[in-house]
Structures are given as C-alpha cells and as structure tokens.
Short mmCIF file of C-alpha atoms in Angstrom, two decimals:
data_model
loop_
_atom_site.label_atom_id
_atom_site.label_comp_id
_atom_site.label_asym_id
_atom_site.label_seq_id
_atom_site.Cartn_x
_atom_site.Cartn_y
_atom_site.Cartn_z
CA MET A 1 39.76 -2.85 -16.16
CA THR A 2 43.35 -2.02 -15.52
CA ASN A 3 42.52 0.29 -12.36
CA THR A 4 40.89 -2.11 -9.90
CA GLU A 5 40.18 0.74 -7.46
CA ASN A 6 38.16 2.57 -9.79
CA SER A 7 36.33 -0.45 -10.95
CA VAL A 8 35.39 -1.28 -7.31
CA ALA A 9 34.33 2.26 -6.69
CA THR A 10 32.03 2.16 -9.79
CA LYS A 11 30.41 -0.93 -8.48
CA ALA A 12 29.91 0.25 -4.97
CA GLN A 13 28.11 3.33 -5.89
CA SER A 14 26.56 3.48 -9.53
CA LYS A 15 24.94 6.66 -10.57
CA ILE A 16 21.62 7.27 -8.73
CA LYS A 17 18.92 9.66 -9.90
CA LEU A 18 15.89 10.55 -7.89
CA ILE A 19 12.98 11.86 -9.74
CA TRP A 20 11.42 14.21 -7.11
CA LEU A 21 8.11 15.92 -7.03
CA GLN A 22 7.30 18.97 -5.06
CA ASP A 23 5.31 18.27 -1.94
CA SER A 24 5.28 14.51 -2.35
CA ARG A 25 6.31 11.33 -0.90
CA ALA A 26 9.67 11.82 -2.61
CA GLN A 27 10.89 13.77 0.46
CA ARG A 28 11.55 10.69 2.48
CA ILE A 29 13.73 9.24 -0.14
CA VAL A 30 16.13 12.22 0.14
CA TRP A 31 16.32 11.50 3.72
CA LEU A 32 17.17 7.83 3.23
CA LEU A 33 19.79 8.66 0.68
CA GLU A 34 21.41 11.03 3.06
CA GLU A 35 21.17 8.45 5.81
CA LEU A 36 23.07 6.08 3.46
CA GLY A 37 25.66 8.49 2.47
CA LEU A 38 25.00 7.92 -1.18
CA GLU A 39 25.88 10.31 -3.86
CA TYR A 40 22.77 11.17 -5.99
CA GLU A 41 21.21 13.48 -8.36
CA ILE A 42 17.72 15.03 -8.01
CA GLU A 43 15.51 15.74 -11.03
CA ALA A 44 12.90 18.00 -9.52
CA TYR A 45 9.32 18.52 -10.82
CA LYS A 46 6.86 21.23 -9.73
CA ARG A 47 3.22 20.43 -9.34
CA THR A 48 0.75 21.79 -11.74
CA LYS A 49 -1.54 24.68 -10.88
CA ASP A 50 -4.14 22.07 -9.77
CA LYS A 51 -1.75 20.38 -7.62
CA ARG A 52 -1.09 17.36 -9.67
CA ALA A 53 2.03 15.63 -10.96
CA PRO A 54 3.12 17.07 -14.31
CA GLU A 55 2.68 14.87 -17.41
CA ASP A 56 6.50 14.82 -17.80
CA LEU A 57 6.87 12.19 -15.17
CA LYS A 58 5.19 9.79 -17.64
CA LYS A 59 8.43 9.67 -19.58
CA TYR A 60 9.92 7.36 -16.72
CA HIS A 61 6.82 5.39 -15.85
CA PRO A 62 3.43 5.02 -17.35
CA LEU A 63 1.83 5.98 -13.88
CA GLY A 64 3.68 9.32 -13.70
CA LYS A 65 4.00 9.36 -9.91
CA ALA A 66 7.00 10.34 -7.68
CA PRO A 67 9.39 9.24 -6.23
CA ILE A 68 11.04 7.30 -8.95
CA LEU A 69 14.59 6.12 -8.40
CA ILE A 70 16.85 5.31 -11.23
CA ILE A 71 19.76 3.08 -9.91
CA ASP A 72 21.84 0.15 -11.08
CA GLY A 73 20.03 0.31 -14.50
CA HIS A 74 16.54 -0.20 -12.89
CA THR A 75 13.57 2.37 -12.72
CA LEU A 76 12.06 1.79 -9.32
CA VAL A 77 8.56 2.87 -8.50
CA GLU A 78 6.75 2.69 -5.06
CA SER A 79 8.32 4.41 -2.06
CA ALA A 80 8.57 1.22 -0.18
CA LEU A 81 10.21 -0.71 -2.94
CA ILE A 82 12.67 2.02 -3.28
CA THR A 83 13.19 2.04 0.51
CA GLU A 84 13.71 -1.82 0.50
CA TYR A 85 15.91 -1.81 -2.50
CA LEU A 86 18.29 0.85 -0.81
CA VAL A 87 18.30 -0.66 2.53
CA ASP A 88 18.86 -4.35 1.28
CA LYS A 89 21.72 -3.18 -0.92
CA TYR A 90 23.34 -0.12 0.73
CA GLY A 91 22.10 -0.15 4.35
CA VAL A 92 21.26 -3.36 6.20
CA GLN A 93 21.71 -1.38 9.50
CA PHE A 94 18.35 0.25 8.64
CA LYS A 95 16.45 -3.27 8.81
CA PRO A 96 16.14 -5.46 11.85
CA ALA A 97 17.91 -8.78 11.49
CA GLU A 98 15.91 -11.74 10.41
CA ILE A 99 16.77 -13.51 13.73
CA ASP A 100 15.09 -10.63 15.51
CA THR A 101 11.65 -12.04 14.32
CA LYS A 102 9.48 -9.58 16.05
CA ASN A 103 11.20 -6.44 14.80
CA PHE A 104 11.75 -7.98 11.44
CA LEU A 105 8.17 -8.72 10.90
CA GLN A 106 7.07 -5.47 12.25
CA TYR A 107 9.56 -3.89 9.74
CA ARG A 108 8.10 -5.76 6.87
CA HIS A 109 4.49 -5.11 8.13
CA LEU A 110 5.04 -1.39 8.26
CA MET A 111 6.57 -1.39 4.81
CA HIS A 112 3.13 -2.38 3.45
CA TYR A 113 1.11 -0.71 6.11
CA THR A 114 2.11 2.78 5.61
CA GLU A 115 0.90 2.99 1.89
CA GLY A 116 -1.50 0.15 2.03
CA SER A 117 -3.62 1.03 4.98
CA LEU A 118 -2.65 4.41 6.39
CA MET A 119 -2.17 6.67 3.50
CA PRO A 120 -5.52 5.99 1.78
CA PHE A 121 -7.14 7.71 4.73
CA MET A 122 -4.90 10.53 4.41
CA LEU A 123 -5.96 10.83 0.78
CA LEU A 124 -9.61 10.62 1.81
CA ALA A 125 -9.09 13.36 4.36
CA LEU A 126 -7.82 15.59 1.59
CA ILE A 127 -10.82 14.68 -0.54
CA THR A 128 -13.30 15.42 2.19
CA ILE A 129 -11.83 18.97 2.52
CA MET A 130 -11.80 19.32 -1.24
CA ILE A 131 -15.70 18.41 -1.12
CA LYS A 132 -16.17 20.91 1.67
CA ASN A 133 -14.47 23.75 -0.19
CA ALA A 134 -15.84 22.92 -3.63
CA PRO A 135 -16.87 26.09 -5.64
CA VAL A 136 -20.61 25.89 -5.46
CA PRO A 137 -23.31 28.68 -5.01
CA PHE A 138 -23.58 29.77 -1.38
CA PHE A 139 -27.07 28.30 -0.87
CA ILE A 140 -25.61 24.85 -1.76
CA ARG A 141 -22.61 25.03 0.46
CA PRO A 142 -24.49 23.58 3.47
CA ILE A 143 -25.19 20.53 1.43
CA THR A 144 -21.66 20.06 0.25
CA GLY A 145 -20.61 20.59 3.81
CA ARG A 146 -22.97 18.04 4.97
CA ILE A 147 -21.66 15.46 2.65
CA SER A 148 -18.16 16.23 3.59
CA ASP A 149 -18.96 16.09 7.18
CA GLN A 150 -20.79 12.64 6.91
CA LEU A 151 -17.83 11.12 5.03
CA SER A 152 -15.47 12.59 7.51
CA LYS A 153 -17.20 11.85 10.82
CA GLY A 154 -18.68 8.45 9.79
CA PHE A 155 -15.52 6.94 7.99
CA VAL A 156 -12.46 9.02 7.46
CA HIS A 157 -11.93 10.53 11.02
CA PRO A 158 -12.51 7.44 13.12
CA ASN A 159 -10.17 5.46 10.84
CA LEU A 160 -7.50 8.17 10.95
CA VAL A 161 -7.73 8.26 14.74
CA ALA A 162 -7.54 4.56 14.94
CA ASN A 163 -4.50 4.47 12.79
CA TYR A 164 -2.61 7.16 14.60
CA ASP A 165 -3.55 5.54 17.99
CA TYR A 166 -2.05 2.36 16.61
CA LEU A 167 1.29 4.18 15.56
CA GLU A 168 1.34 5.99 19.04
CA SER A 169 1.07 2.57 20.70
CA LEU A 170 3.97 1.17 18.62
CA LEU A 171 6.36 3.71 20.33
CA LYS A 172 5.15 2.94 24.00
CA ASP A 173 8.15 0.91 24.81
CA GLN A 174 10.63 1.59 21.93
CA PRO A 175 12.09 4.75 20.29
CA TYR A 176 11.56 3.65 16.57
CA PHE A 177 8.85 1.83 14.86
CA ALA A 178 10.69 -1.49 14.41
CA GLY A 179 12.70 -1.59 17.52
CA ASN A 180 15.53 0.37 19.22
CA GLU A 181 17.10 1.51 15.92
CA LEU A 182 15.95 3.70 13.11
CA THR A 183 14.78 1.54 10.23
CA GLY A 184 13.24 1.94 6.72
CA ALA A 185 9.84 1.66 8.43
CA ASP A 186 10.56 5.02 10.30
CA ILE A 187 11.53 6.55 6.90
CA MET A 188 8.26 5.22 5.25
CA LEU A 189 6.29 6.53 8.07
CA SER A 190 7.87 10.02 8.27
CA TYR A 191 5.70 11.23 5.43
CA PRO A 192 2.37 10.66 7.05
CA ILE A 193 3.56 11.69 10.59
CA GLU A 194 5.10 14.92 9.19
CA ASN A 195 1.86 15.61 7.30
CA ALA A 196 -0.76 14.70 9.95
CA GLN A 197 -0.99 18.00 11.73
CA GLU A 198 -1.07 20.38 8.83
CA ARG A 199 -3.44 18.23 6.71
CA ILE A 200 -6.24 17.50 8.96
CA GLY A 201 -5.93 19.68 12.09
CA GLY A 202 -7.42 19.51 15.49
CA TRP A 203 -7.56 15.92 16.47
CA TYR A 204 -3.70 15.45 15.91
CA ASN A 205 -1.98 17.12 18.65
CA LYS A 206 1.06 16.65 21.17
CA GLU A 207 -1.38 15.89 24.11
CA LYS A 208 -2.99 13.03 22.23
CA TYR A 209 0.07 11.59 20.55
CA PRO A 210 3.20 12.50 22.81
CA ASN A 211 5.06 9.52 21.38
CA LEU A 212 4.52 10.55 17.79
CA TYR A 213 5.72 14.13 18.52
CA ALA A 214 8.78 12.81 20.45
CA TRP A 215 9.67 10.47 17.56
CA LEU A 216 9.46 13.44 15.24
CA GLU A 217 11.70 15.43 17.33
CA ARG A 218 14.19 12.56 17.59
CA VAL A 219 14.43 11.96 13.95
CA SER A 220 14.75 15.69 13.16
CA GLU A 221 17.90 15.87 15.22
CA ARG A 222 19.60 13.44 12.92
CA PRO A 223 22.24 15.04 10.78
CA ALA A 224 21.03 13.17 7.55
CA TYR A 225 17.38 14.39 8.19
CA LYS A 226 18.79 17.91 8.49
CA ARG A 227 20.85 17.58 5.37
CA ALA A 228 17.94 16.30 3.58
CA HIS A 229 15.77 19.28 4.58
CA GLU A 230 18.47 21.55 3.53
CA LYS A 231 18.80 19.81 0.18
CA VAL A 232 15.12 19.98 -0.32
CA THR A 233 14.80 23.74 0.62
CA ASP A 234 17.59 24.32 -2.03
CA VAL A 235 15.77 22.33 -4.68
CA GLU A 236 12.50 23.99 -4.06
CA SER A 237 13.93 27.51 -4.17
CA ASN A 238 15.25 26.57 -7.79
CA LEU A 239 11.92 25.35 -9.00
CA MET B 1 10.73 -36.05 20.79
CA THR B 2 10.98 -39.84 20.40
CA ASN B 3 9.10 -39.71 17.09
CA THR B 4 11.29 -37.78 14.69
CA GLU B 5 8.89 -38.03 11.93
CA ASN B 6 6.07 -36.27 13.89
CA SER B 7 8.39 -33.73 15.06
CA VAL B 8 9.62 -32.92 11.54
CA ALA B 9 6.07 -32.82 10.24
CA THR B 10 5.21 -30.39 13.16
CA LYS B 11 7.95 -28.08 12.07
CA ALA B 12 7.19 -28.26 8.43
CA GLN B 13 3.59 -27.16 9.00
CA SER B 14 2.57 -25.46 12.12
CA LYS B 15 -1.08 -24.69 12.86
CA ILE B 16 -2.29 -21.98 10.59
CA LYS B 17 -5.45 -19.92 11.14
CA LEU B 18 -6.79 -17.46 8.61
CA ILE B 19 -9.17 -14.69 10.16
CA TRP B 20 -11.41 -14.17 7.16
CA LEU B 21 -14.07 -11.65 6.43
CA GLN B 22 -16.89 -11.74 4.05
CA ASP B 23 -16.38 -10.03 0.70
CA SER B 24 -12.76 -8.95 1.59
CA ARG B 25 -9.12 -9.13 0.58
CA ALA B 26 -9.00 -12.25 2.69
CA GLN B 27 -10.12 -14.35 -0.32
CA ARG B 28 -6.93 -14.26 -2.04
CA ILE B 29 -5.05 -15.65 0.96
CA VAL B 30 -7.47 -18.67 0.79
CA TRP B 31 -6.21 -19.11 -2.78
CA LEU B 32 -2.61 -18.81 -1.82
CA LEU B 33 -3.00 -21.46 1.03
CA GLU B 34 -4.49 -23.70 -1.54
CA GLU B 35 -1.69 -23.22 -3.91
CA LEU B 36 0.84 -24.03 -1.17
CA GLY B 37 -1.13 -26.98 -0.18
CA LEU B 38 -1.01 -26.08 3.51
CA GLU B 39 -3.50 -27.11 6.02
CA TYR B 40 -5.39 -24.23 7.71
CA GLU B 41 -8.36 -23.23 9.57
CA ILE B 42 -10.70 -20.43 8.63
CA GLU B 43 -12.25 -18.34 11.20
CA ALA B 44 -15.06 -16.55 9.35
CA TYR B 45 -16.63 -13.18 10.11
CA LYS B 46 -19.73 -11.49 8.73
CA ARG B 47 -19.72 -7.87 7.80
CA THR B 48 -21.99 -5.63 9.82
CA LYS B 49 -25.23 -4.26 8.13
CA ASP B 50 -23.47 -1.12 6.97
CA LYS B 51 -20.83 -3.28 5.48
CA ARG B 52 -18.16 -2.75 7.90
CA ALA B 53 -15.73 -5.16 9.56
CA PRO B 54 -17.20 -6.34 12.99
CA GLU B 55 -15.59 -4.90 16.16
CA ASP B 56 -14.69 -8.62 17.08
CA LEU B 57 -11.72 -8.50 14.71
CA LYS B 58 -10.01 -6.10 17.13
CA LYS B 59 -9.17 -8.97 19.37
CA TYR B 60 -6.57 -9.99 16.97
CA HIS B 61 -5.15 -6.53 15.96
CA PRO B 62 -6.19 -3.02 16.98
CA LEU B 63 -7.00 -1.98 13.56
CA GLY B 64 -9.63 -4.82 13.11
CA LYS B 65 -9.18 -5.47 9.49
CA ALA B 66 -8.97 -8.79 7.53
CA PRO B 67 -7.12 -10.79 6.41
CA ILE B 68 -5.21 -11.68 9.55
CA LEU B 69 -2.92 -14.84 9.50
CA ILE B 70 -1.91 -16.55 12.64
CA ILE B 71 1.03 -18.72 11.97
CA ASP B 72 4.23 -19.91 13.69
CA GLY B 73 3.27 -18.03 16.62
CA HIS B 74 3.06 -14.68 14.82
CA THR B 75 -0.16 -12.53 13.97
CA LEU B 76 0.42 -11.23 10.50
CA VAL B 77 -1.53 -8.20 9.18
CA GLU B 78 -1.59 -6.74 5.66
CA SER B 79 -2.23 -8.99 2.54
CA ALA B 80 1.10 -8.36 1.12
CA LEU B 81 3.05 -9.21 4.37
CA ILE B 82 0.98 -12.39 4.63
CA THR B 83 1.62 -13.37 0.93
CA GLU B 84 5.36 -12.56 1.28
CA TYR B 85 5.69 -14.54 4.50
CA LEU B 86 3.81 -17.54 3.11
CA VAL B 87 5.70 -17.44 -0.13
CA ASP B 88 9.19 -16.95 1.35
CA LYS B 89 8.62 -19.79 3.95
CA TYR B 90 6.46 -22.33 2.01
CA GLY B 91 6.55 -21.56 -1.69
CA VAL B 92 9.52 -19.98 -3.23
CA GLN B 93 8.36 -21.27 -6.66
CA PHE B 94 5.88 -18.30 -6.34
CA LYS B 95 8.59 -15.81 -6.36
CA PRO B 96 10.98 -14.92 -9.26
CA ALA B 97 14.54 -15.86 -8.41
CA GLU B 98 16.74 -12.95 -7.19
CA ILE B 99 19.06 -13.57 -10.20
CA ASP B 100 16.08 -12.79 -12.52
CA THR B 101 16.49 -9.23 -11.60
CA LYS B 102 13.70 -7.80 -14.03
CA ASN B 103 10.94 -10.21 -12.76
CA PHE B 104 12.15 -10.16 -9.16
CA LEU B 105 11.98 -6.32 -9.02
CA GLN B 106 8.59 -6.40 -10.71
CA TYR B 107 7.27 -9.04 -8.17
CA ARG B 108 8.39 -6.74 -5.35
CA HIS B 109 6.97 -3.63 -6.99
CA LEU B 110 3.66 -5.07 -7.38
CA MET B 111 3.62 -6.41 -3.77
CA HIS B 112 3.59 -2.72 -2.86
CA TYR B 113 1.77 -1.33 -5.87
CA THR B 114 -1.38 -3.35 -5.55
CA GLU B 115 -2.39 -1.94 -1.98
CA GLY B 116 -0.35 1.21 -2.12
CA SER B 117 -1.43 2.58 -5.46
CA LEU B 118 -4.19 0.71 -7.16
CA MET B 119 -6.58 -0.09 -4.29
CA PRO B 120 -6.94 3.46 -2.92
CA PHE B 121 -8.58 4.38 -6.40
CA MET B 122 -10.99 1.21 -5.94
CA LEU B 123 -11.90 2.56 -2.59
CA LEU B 124 -12.50 6.03 -3.87
CA ALA B 125 -14.63 4.57 -6.66
CA LEU B 126 -16.83 2.96 -4.02
CA ILE B 127 -16.95 6.35 -2.04
CA THR B 128 -18.04 8.23 -5.21
CA ILE B 129 -20.88 5.69 -5.65
CA MET B 130 -21.78 6.10 -1.84
CA ILE B 131 -22.07 9.85 -2.32
CA LYS B 132 -24.18 9.58 -5.49
CA ASN B 133 -26.54 7.21 -3.73
CA ALA B 134 -26.51 9.10 -0.41
CA PRO B 135 -30.12 9.34 1.13
CA VAL B 136 -30.88 13.04 0.51
CA PRO B 137 -34.31 14.71 -0.36
CA PHE B 138 -34.95 14.39 -4.19
CA PHE B 139 -34.30 18.04 -4.91
CA ILE B 140 -30.78 17.87 -3.58
CA ARG B 141 -29.85 14.70 -5.39
CA PRO B 142 -28.71 16.56 -8.58
CA ILE B 143 -26.18 18.14 -6.27
CA THR B 144 -24.92 15.10 -4.66
CA GLY B 145 -24.75 13.65 -8.15
CA ARG B 146 -22.85 16.57 -9.38
CA ILE B 147 -20.20 16.29 -6.45
CA SER B 148 -19.88 12.59 -7.11
CA ASP B 149 -19.48 12.91 -10.77
CA GLN B 150 -16.93 15.75 -10.52
CA LEU B 151 -14.74 13.64 -8.02
CA SER B 152 -15.17 10.58 -10.44
CA LYS B 153 -14.65 12.22 -13.81
CA GLY B 154 -11.87 14.48 -12.68
CA PHE B 155 -9.76 12.31 -10.52
CA VAL B 156 -10.97 8.67 -9.63
CA HIS B 157 -11.98 7.55 -13.18
CA PRO B 158 -8.80 8.69 -15.17
CA ASN B 159 -6.69 7.18 -12.45
CA LEU B 160 -8.49 3.92 -12.53
CA VAL B 161 -8.23 3.72 -16.26
CA ALA B 162 -4.35 4.70 -16.15
CA ASN B 163 -3.88 1.94 -13.53
CA TYR B 164 -5.80 -0.79 -15.39
CA ASP B 165 -3.99 0.22 -18.65
CA TYR B 166 -0.75 -0.16 -16.85
CA LEU B 167 -1.71 -3.67 -15.68
CA GLU B 168 -3.14 -4.71 -19.18
CA SER B 169 0.30 -3.49 -20.64
CA LEU B 170 2.28 -5.84 -18.04
CA LEU B 171 0.53 -8.76 -19.69
CA LYS B 172 1.42 -7.87 -23.28
CA ASP B 173 4.28 -10.37 -23.65
CA GLN B 174 3.90 -12.63 -20.64
CA PRO B 175 0.94 -14.75 -19.20
CA TYR B 176 1.59 -13.53 -15.47
CA PHE B 177 2.32 -10.24 -13.92
CA ALA B 178 5.99 -11.02 -12.87
CA GLY B 179 7.10 -13.35 -15.71
CA ASN B 180 6.13 -16.63 -17.31
CA GLU B 181 4.88 -18.25 -13.81
CA LEU B 182 2.20 -17.51 -11.33
CA THR B 183 3.70 -15.58 -8.31
CA GLY B 184 2.60 -13.86 -5.22
CA ALA B 185 2.11 -10.78 -7.32
CA ASP B 186 -0.75 -12.37 -9.25
CA ILE B 187 -2.37 -13.36 -6.09
CA MET B 188 -2.31 -9.79 -4.74
CA LEU B 189 -3.68 -8.51 -8.02
CA SER B 190 -6.50 -11.16 -8.16
CA TYR B 191 -8.62 -8.96 -5.72
CA PRO B 192 -8.65 -5.77 -7.68
CA ILE B 193 -8.98 -7.51 -11.03
CA GLU B 194 -11.89 -9.90 -9.86
CA ASN B 195 -13.74 -6.78 -8.62
CA ALA B 196 -13.08 -4.29 -11.23
CA GLN B 197 -16.06 -5.13 -13.30
CA GLU B 198 -18.69 -5.42 -10.66
CA ARG B 199 -17.56 -2.35 -8.80
CA ILE B 200 -17.43 0.45 -11.25
CA GLY B 201 -19.03 -0.90 -14.37
CA GLY B 202 -18.86 0.43 -17.87
CA TRP B 203 -15.25 1.28 -18.54
CA TYR B 204 -13.95 -2.10 -17.49
CA ASN B 205 -14.63 -4.62 -20.20
CA LYS B 206 -13.18 -7.54 -22.25
CA GLU B 207 -12.75 -5.27 -25.43
CA LYS B 208 -10.59 -2.83 -23.64
CA TYR B 209 -8.66 -5.32 -21.32
CA PRO B 210 -8.39 -8.53 -23.21
CA ASN B 211 -5.24 -9.50 -21.28
CA LEU B 212 -6.66 -8.96 -17.96
CA TYR B 213 -9.68 -11.05 -18.90
CA ALA B 214 -7.48 -13.83 -20.41
CA TRP B 215 -5.37 -13.73 -17.07
CA LEU B 216 -8.50 -14.10 -15.02
CA GLU B 217 -9.70 -17.02 -17.13
CA ARG B 218 -6.15 -18.57 -16.92
CA VAL B 219 -5.97 -18.39 -13.16
CA SER B 220 -9.60 -19.57 -12.68
CA GLU B 221 -8.65 -22.82 -14.35
CA ARG B 222 -6.11 -23.62 -11.61
CA PRO B 223 -7.13 -26.44 -9.31
CA ALA B 224 -6.14 -24.37 -6.18
CA TYR B 225 -8.08 -21.45 -7.38
CA LYS B 226 -11.11 -23.71 -7.83
CA ARG B 227 -10.70 -25.21 -4.40
CA ALA B 228 -10.37 -21.86 -2.84
CA HIS B 229 -13.66 -20.78 -4.45
CA GLU B 230 -15.43 -23.98 -3.24
CA LYS B 231 -14.02 -23.56 0.24
CA VAL B 232 -15.24 -19.75 0.40
CA THR B 233 -18.68 -20.64 -0.94
CA ASP B 234 -18.85 -23.25 1.75
CA VAL B 235 -17.74 -20.79 4.43
CA GLU B 236 -20.21 -18.18 3.32
CA SER B 237 -23.12 -20.54 3.40
CA ASN B 238 -22.42 -21.19 7.08
CA LEU B 239 -22.10 -17.55 8.03
#
C-alpha cells in the first residue's frame, strides 16, 4: 500500500464482469454500465437451438439465468438487484433523492413492477404464440389456435394493454418514468418497451402509445445507449 | 399541538389501510403488519366468479391488483415495495444490516426474485391446469391435454423444480432465507411456499423439500403468523 493513488483507484472501480446472454434482459445492464462510465468485461453466451439459456450459466448460479454481475466479490442475480446495486454504489444520480418522496417511491415501485407484474405477461404472450405455432397435424391446428386465442383474448392481451396503458400514463407529464431525469427504473423498463412491438404486434403502435415511442426515441439518443448498442452488436458478431 | 404525546403517537403510527383480496398475495402483508405490531384496517374484496380481481380495485390503482397499502399519504402497489417500505420505516429488525453484506444482498435478491422469477412459473403452472381443464368436446380433450402436458413437462415443471430446489438449498445451513433471523424475504416467500403443494401437487412434498416444510412449520409457530391467520379467517367469513 505504498502507492495511495493506485489503492484508491482499485477501490473506486473493482473488476466487473457481466455474464451476458443473447437476446436477453442482460442488454439493459450493458446500457447502465455505459451510463455509469464503468469498465467491465462481458462474458457472452449464445442461446441454445431451442432458445434457452445454456447449461453453462449454472456454473455461476444454480438457476442459470442472465444477467449475472460479478462485482466487488459478489455474484448478483436479478436485473433489478443489479440495477439497484450499481445505482446505489456508483450512480446515485440515477435514483430520485429520498426527500422527493413521490419520485423515490415511484422508482422503487417500478424496480419491482417491471419484472414482478409486467414481464410475466410478456412471457405469457410468447407462450400463446408458441401454442398457436405448435407442430401439430393440420386438422388439429384450429384447436391449438382456439386455445391460444382464448388465452390471449381472455387474459394475456387485456392485461398487456392495461399495463402498457399504465406505462403510457406515467409519461403524460414527465419525460422519464420516475420524474424529470433518467433513473434505474427507465433502464429496467427499456427491455419490455423495446420488445413490445416485435413480440406481440398489432396492438402496440405509435398512435396508441405516443409517449412510450417518444421515450424510446429520447433514450436512444443518449451516447451511453448508443455505446451499449455498438458493444452488443460487436459481442453478437463474435458469438 | 398542545398535547405532545398525541402528536408523537400520530407521527409514529399514521392510519394504515390494506386493500385485501381473497386468495391473493395480500395475505403476507397481514402477516407483516402483525409482526410489526402496527394498527391497520383491512378493506376486503372478494374474487369474481371467474377468479379475477374485481373492477372496484381500480379506484385505488389503474392496474387493479391487490395488495395495495395506503400509508403516510402514499398508495403503495407491489408486494415487495410494500414489504420494503414497512420494514425500512417500522421494522429494521426484519432486514439484515448493510454491514452483513452476504445476508443483506441475499435479502435484496429475494425481494426481487420472489415475484420476478419464481411467481411467473407458479402462474404458468395454473395456466397449464386451466388449459388441461378447458371446457372442450370429449374427443378434443386428448389434444388440450397434450398441449398442457408439453408446456408443463418441457418448460414449467423443470423450472418449478429448479426454483424450489434453489429455495431448499438456501435453508441448508440457516433457519431463514436471509440468515438466522426472519426478514421481509421470508414474508415475500411465504406466499409461493404456502401455495406450492395445493397448486401443483405431486412433485412438491416433505421428502423432497424437508427444509421448506420445516421453515413453514417454524414460521407458523410465530404468534404474529397465527394472529394474521385468525384475522384473515375472520375477514373471509364476512365476505
């Protein structure tokens, strides 16, 4: 410990490794790391042929899901925990101050809401499509189609619309989800918002959700978002 | 403000209202409120005939889901936010100290994991049962059964087992999920653990999950858990 400067530097930025999976929630963590200006290494994994996470990921955590962040000697699992940890430790500017109760509580609400309430319906939307496209004899297809449609029309679709209507309403009077500044909540929500259109189609469009489209345009202009996009494109080309 | 004692009492315990729904995640918030020894009022709602939350709940929040906690002038939505809020403000004994990094991070991990990772598979398990039992002509039943079985065997069941194996492993060397003491993480996990057996059947049993069964027995002995149970039984009988 003779060189204090080195020692301080080590403390300020320990080695960070992001366990990243193709087409996954890990994308938004790259964006956050870029916003924070942290140095990090990406260990990238490709999805299997049937679109699952590879077994390899289990060497880091028994549930074998990405993203996983290895930082300060901890192995962090769950996107919202990773986001909270990074924001609390390296970027308090991405969290409303506690004194601003309304935005602070909205931030914490959204940290839970994104994966706890919204994403399950996104997963269900994928599953209804899977059921519809299941490889069955042609004379059975109308039946699998009907099951899929019933699930979709009766449950998944109305809930997705209600949830995106809710998100749209949050941006009525403010540019970001927890106030006037970008926070970790925006980063959490980027995944379902970026994926809404391509995953489900039709009901999600610019006319119905102008605030969400404007928000995505707004964040896409950020240099860190662009850098994250470039980084991911680069990582993907090497997979 | 002539009576300081009253004023302090008001500050220490503002009026709390829990918007409660039959057979829902709201149960665990009753338990937490009892653990904290807080006074609260329950506004109870019955599920509709098709097992949904009634439209009435939307008067409190556009998404119309329970639990909702009205406290200190805030309307809190998402079980984990409600739990964090109550623990941070009224019961720091139910949260590992930040200095105990391992348990502290495990607490925060589980606050996100419960609804973000585990509960979506519980929901999917219910949906596979719904598909299996869908009212279709008898000659189509083998097909709906096959779709349900494929979804269950190929995706839902292996993920449920992996998640409950993970929970079981967390209790290998400690009595509670984030260390030696009960925390908000145990309260969050009580809902999926109490419901594992009755909802899916078969694979979840005492031989396979002795730690989870012992944990449930342990928490069931707590006076606050018992009081919460009595309270809910009382509320249900008046629905």
